Each structure stands twice: as structure tokens, then as C-alpha cells.
mmCIF file of C-alpha atoms in Angstrom:
data_model
loop_
_atom_site.group_PDB
_atom_site.id
_atom_site.type_symbol
_atom_site.label_atom_id
_atom_site.label_comp_id
_atom_site.label_asym_id
_atom_site.label_seq_id
_atom_site.Cartn_x
_atom_site.Cartn_y
_atom_site.Cartn_z
ATOM 1 C CA UNK A 1 109.287 130.301 96.627
ATOM 2 C CA UNK A 2 110.083 126.632 96.319
ATOM 3 C CA UNK A 3 106.521 124.854 96.522
ATOM 4 C CA UNK A 4 106.761 120.936 97.679
ATOM 5 C CA UNK A 5 103.194 120.550 96.338
ATOM 6 C CA UNK A 6 102.142 121.607 92.801
ATOM 7 C CA UNK A 7 98.684 122.520 94.091
ATOM 8 C CA UNK A 8 99.458 124.824 96.314
ATOM 9 C CA UNK A 9 102.316 126.064 93.824
ATOM 10 C CA UNK A 10 99.209 126.810 91.177
ATOM 11 C CA UNK A 11 97.392 128.812 93.869
ATOM 12 C CA UNK A 12 100.297 130.733 94.726
ATOM 13 C CA UNK A 13 100.917 131.544 90.809
ATOM 14 C CA UNK A 14 96.890 132.797 90.850
ATOM 15 C CA UNK A 15 98.038 135.310 93.406
ATOM 16 C CA UNK A 16 98.917 137.652 90.321
ATOM 17 C CA UNK A 17 95.062 137.667 89.447
ATOM 18 C CA UNK A 18 93.629 137.701 93.042
ATOM 19 C CA UNK A 19 95.737 140.591 94.284
ATOM 20 C CA UNK A 20 97.197 142.208 91.373
ATOM 21 C CA UNK A 21 99.785 144.555 92.922
ATOM 22 C CA UNK A 22 101.476 142.764 95.530
ATOM 23 C CA UNK A 23 100.453 139.417 94.142
ATOM 24 C CA UNK A 24 102.078 139.235 90.871
ATOM 25 C CA UNK A 25 105.346 139.849 92.370
ATOM 26 C CA UNK A 26 104.948 136.898 94.405
ATOM 27 C CA UNK A 27 103.614 134.783 91.635
ATOM 28 C CA UNK A 28 106.695 135.637 89.626
ATOM 29 C CA UNK A 29 108.664 133.889 92.358
ATOM 30 C CA UNK A 30 106.819 130.620 92.799
ATOM 31 C CA UNK A 31 108.427 127.553 91.767
ATOM 32 C CA UNK A 32 107.938 123.669 91.994
ATOM 33 C CA UNK A 33 110.792 121.890 94.401
ATOM 34 C CA UNK A 34 112.639 120.195 91.585
ATOM 35 C CA UNK A 35 112.998 123.380 89.463
ATOM 36 C CA UNK A 36 114.577 124.968 92.467
ATOM 37 C CA UNK A 37 116.867 121.860 93.425
ATOM 38 C CA UNK A 38 117.902 120.646 90.227
ATOM 39 C CA UNK A 39 120.567 123.465 89.676
ATOM 40 C CA UNK A 40 121.946 123.038 93.181
ATOM 41 C CA UNK A 41 122.286 119.209 92.802
ATOM 42 C CA UNK A 42 125.189 118.669 91.359
ATOM 43 C CA UNK A 43 126.660 118.008 94.867
ATOM 44 C CA UNK A 44 123.946 115.401 95.692
ATOM 45 C CA UNK A 45 124.415 111.614 95.874
ATOM 46 C CA UNK A 46 121.815 109.078 96.096
ATOM 47 C CA UNK A 47 122.061 105.678 97.339
ATOM 48 C CA UNK A 48 120.644 103.037 94.913
ATOM 49 C CA UNK A 49 116.932 101.979 94.877
ATOM 50 C CA UNK A 50 116.130 98.845 93.234
ATOM 51 C CA UNK A 51 112.475 99.230 92.832
ATOM 52 C CA UNK A 52 110.143 100.081 90.065
ATOM 53 C CA UNK A 53 108.188 103.651 90.597
ATOM 54 C CA UNK A 54 105.193 104.771 88.537
ATOM 55 C CA UNK A 55 105.327 108.217 88.227
ATOM 56 C CA UNK A 56 101.927 110.493 88.506
ATOM 57 C CA UNK A 57 102.445 114.175 87.108
ATOM 58 C CA UNK A 58 99.520 115.758 88.447
ATOM 59 C CA UNK A 59 97.432 118.397 86.361
ATOM 60 C CA UNK A 60 98.462 121.358 88.098
ATOM 61 C CA UNK A 61 102.539 120.560 87.345
ATOM 62 C CA UNK A 62 101.414 120.046 83.732
ATOM 63 C CA UNK A 63 98.826 122.730 83.203
ATOM 64 C CA UNK A 64 100.164 125.615 85.548
ATOM 65 C CA UNK A 65 103.479 124.902 86.687
ATOM 66 C CA UNK A 66 104.461 123.579 83.114
ATOM 67 C CA UNK A 67 107.426 121.836 84.893
ATOM 68 C CA UNK A 68 108.060 117.911 85.354
ATOM 69 C CA UNK A 69 111.379 117.908 83.638
ATOM 70 C CA UNK A 70 113.280 118.685 86.772
ATOM 71 C CA UNK A 71 111.764 116.183 88.731
ATOM 72 C CA UNK A 72 112.325 113.346 86.321
ATOM 73 C CA UNK A 73 115.995 114.235 85.807
ATOM 74 C CA UNK A 74 116.373 114.586 89.552
ATOM 75 C CA UNK A 75 114.693 110.959 90.013
ATOM 76 C CA UNK A 76 116.721 109.981 87.554
ATOM 77 C CA UNK A 77 119.871 110.519 89.604
ATOM 78 C CA UNK A 78 118.787 107.862 91.945
ATOM 79 C CA UNK A 79 121.054 104.434 91.163
ATOM 80 C CA UNK A 80 118.793 101.416 90.059
ATOM 81 C CA UNK A 81 115.395 103.146 90.508
ATOM 82 C CA UNK A 82 113.332 102.107 87.326
ATOM 83 C CA UNK A 83 110.774 105.150 86.898
ATOM 84 C CA UNK A 84 107.491 104.526 84.478
ATOM 85 C CA UNK A 85 104.801 106.304 83.456
ATOM 86 C CA UNK A 86 101.681 105.877 85.463
ATOM 87 C CA UNK A 87 99.328 107.138 82.829
ATOM 88 C CA UNK A 88 100.819 108.293 79.516
ATOM 89 C CA UNK A 89 97.456 109.968 78.559
ATOM 90 C CA UNK A 90 97.946 112.674 81.270
ATOM 91 C CA UNK A 91 94.578 112.965 82.413
ATOM 92 C CA UNK A 92 93.205 114.091 85.616
ATOM 93 C CA UNK A 93 93.237 111.333 88.554
ATOM 94 C CA UNK A 94 89.741 112.831 89.949
ATOM 95 C CA UNK A 95 90.995 114.451 92.670
ATOM 96 C CA UNK A 96 91.111 118.271 91.271
ATOM 97 C CA UNK A 97 91.450 119.967 94.555
ATOM 98 C CA UNK A 98 88.332 118.988 96.512
ATOM 99 C CA UNK A 99 86.309 117.460 93.587
ATOM 100 C CA UNK A 100 87.281 113.839 94.879
ATOM 101 C CA UNK A 101 85.420 114.844 98.154
ATOM 102 C CA UNK A 102 82.411 116.777 96.905
ATOM 103 C CA UNK A 103 81.835 114.447 93.796
ATOM 104 C CA UNK A 104 83.172 110.935 94.509
ATOM 105 C CA UNK A 105 81.461 109.144 92.097
ATOM 106 C CA UNK A 106 82.986 111.176 89.008
ATOM 107 C CA UNK A 107 86.273 111.604 91.157
ATOM 108 C CA UNK A 108 86.237 107.677 91.111
ATOM 109 C CA UNK A 109 85.398 107.100 87.546
ATOM 110 C CA UNK A 110 88.253 109.661 86.634
ATOM 111 C CA UNK A 111 90.776 107.369 88.596
ATOM 112 C CA UNK A 112 89.880 103.975 87.126
ATOM 113 C CA UNK A 113 92.690 104.437 84.468
ATOM 114 C CA UNK A 114 95.219 105.376 87.094
ATOM 115 C CA UNK A 115 94.234 102.394 89.121
ATOM 116 C CA UNK A 116 94.247 99.880 86.127
ATOM 117 C CA UNK A 117 97.625 101.072 84.970
ATOM 118 C CA UNK A 118 98.938 100.740 88.179
ATOM 119 C CA UNK A 119 97.768 96.930 88.438
ATOM 120 C CA UNK A 120 99.377 96.603 84.897
ATOM 121 C CA UNK A 121 102.510 98.320 85.544
ATOM 122 C CA UNK A 122 103.086 96.203 89.137
ATOM 123 C CA UNK A 123 105.241 99.324 90.492
ATOM 124 C CA UNK A 124 106.606 99.174 94.168
ATOM 125 C CA UNK A 125 105.311 102.443 95.061
ATOM 126 C CA UNK A 126 103.646 105.388 93.265
ATOM 127 C CA UNK A 127 105.223 109.099 93.019
ATOM 128 C CA UNK A 128 103.152 112.288 93.014
ATOM 129 C CA UNK A 129 103.690 115.720 93.793
ATOM 130 C CA UNK A 130 100.262 116.742 94.771
ATOM 131 C CA UNK A 131 98.645 116.041 98.165
ATOM 132 C CA UNK A 132 95.085 115.799 96.662
ATOM 133 C CA UNK A 133 96.271 113.363 94.197
ATOM 134 C CA UNK A 134 98.222 111.454 96.497
ATOM 135 C CA UNK A 135 95.394 110.935 98.961
ATOM 136 C CA UNK A 136 92.832 110.186 96.099
ATOM 137 C CA UNK A 137 95.242 107.712 94.604
ATOM 138 C CA UNK A 138 96.096 105.961 97.759
ATOM 139 C CA UNK A 139 92.356 105.554 98.918
ATOM 140 C CA UNK A 140 91.742 104.020 95.351
ATOM 141 C CA UNK A 141 94.712 101.480 95.797
ATOM 142 C CA UNK A 142 93.599 100.628 99.139
ATOM 143 C CA UNK A 143 89.852 99.919 98.103
ATOM 144 C CA UNK A 144 91.701 97.334 95.408
ATOM 145 C CA UNK A 145 94.090 95.906 97.761
ATOM 146 C CA UNK A 146 91.958 93.514 99.476
ATOM 147 C CA UNK A 147 94.129 90.344 99.661
ATOM 148 C CA UNK A 148 97.124 91.857 97.812
ATOM 149 C CA UNK A 149 99.942 94.366 98.524
ATOM 150 C CA UNK A 150 99.093 97.769 99.296
ATOM 151 C CA UNK A 151 101.134 99.891 96.678
ATOM 152 C CA UNK A 152 102.000 103.197 98.563
ATOM 153 C CA UNK A 153 101.987 106.809 97.149
ATOM 154 C CA UNK A 154 105.329 108.605 98.141
ATOM 155 C CA UNK A 155 106.009 112.142 97.550
ATOM 156 C CA UNK A 156 109.089 112.717 95.397
ATOM 157 C CA UNK A 157 110.922 114.785 98.111
ATOM 158 C CA UNK A 158 110.181 112.143 100.539
ATOM 159 C CA UNK A 159 112.020 109.492 98.002
ATOM 160 C CA UNK A 160 114.800 111.722 97.190
ATOM 161 C CA UNK A 161 115.261 112.726 100.658
ATOM 162 C CA UNK A 162 115.518 108.983 101.790
ATOM 163 C CA UNK A 163 118.083 108.089 99.239
ATOM 164 C CA UNK A 164 120.407 110.651 100.181
ATOM 165 C CA UNK A 165 123.930 109.258 100.301
ATOM 166 C CA UNK A 166 125.802 110.447 103.566
#
């Protein structure tokens, strides 16, 4: 089972605890889409993308899926794409599932270092593989964009698909 979002993959990995018999077998089959795609990517060719992208690695990718190397390897195959780390500290962005909805003030405090990093790094766009993180980052970037260009948040599969050479 190749999941496009780290939060969903993490939830599926929990099925081993939630439904002990059938869930354990399912949990063992769950992987991030990049981990599934990388061994099959030899034939893939990508068009150049002369832009700077800041990579946000979601907590679920780091702590549950324990995976980001395959995604980095896939993105590195896009010629001219400059990939920078959004936040080397790898702290939570504040989304934390629905935390950014239920506790917006706390979530926004956790988001501030990511927004400051984006302002410092000046990426053309941000890449994140978690829908909650993407929504939270985009909302924070939108609030800061008054009078300046809005930095978009894109899913890594979207970036890869758009750059596929025919």
C-alpha cells in the first residue's frame, strides 16, 4: 500500500494496534509513495525546473514512517531544482493532525519558525507530503504574504508528475 500522505500512512501503520489480527498484516504493507516509486524510477526522466524549493519533512514521515531518503532521491533527479531544508531542527509545524484547528494559537506559535525560515530562504515554493502540514503552512504563508508574492505549498508527487518528460 503506497500512501501519498504521511499522516494517512501513519494511521494505517497503527492498524496493527487497532485491529490486532487483520490490522497487523495491513500495517506491514504500508509504505510512503516515494519508497515504492524509487526502485521503479530508473526509466523516469524529468524536465529541468530551475527553481528553489524548500522541503518540509512532516513529523509523521520522520517519526512513524522513518522515511524521507527516497523522496529526497526522487526530487534530486529533477535537473536544476535547488532543494533546501525548510527547517533543519525538524520540529513540528503545529498542524499535528487536527491540532491546528482545535488549538490554533498554539499551532501558530509552533509554525512561526517555519515561516521565518521560509522568509529567510526565499523559496519559489515549499514541498510537503502531509495534507495537514500543507494546509497549516499555506495559511501561515498567506497571512504573511500581504503586499508580497505568495509562496505555494505543493505535494511532492505533484512536483514529480509535473516535471515528467514525455
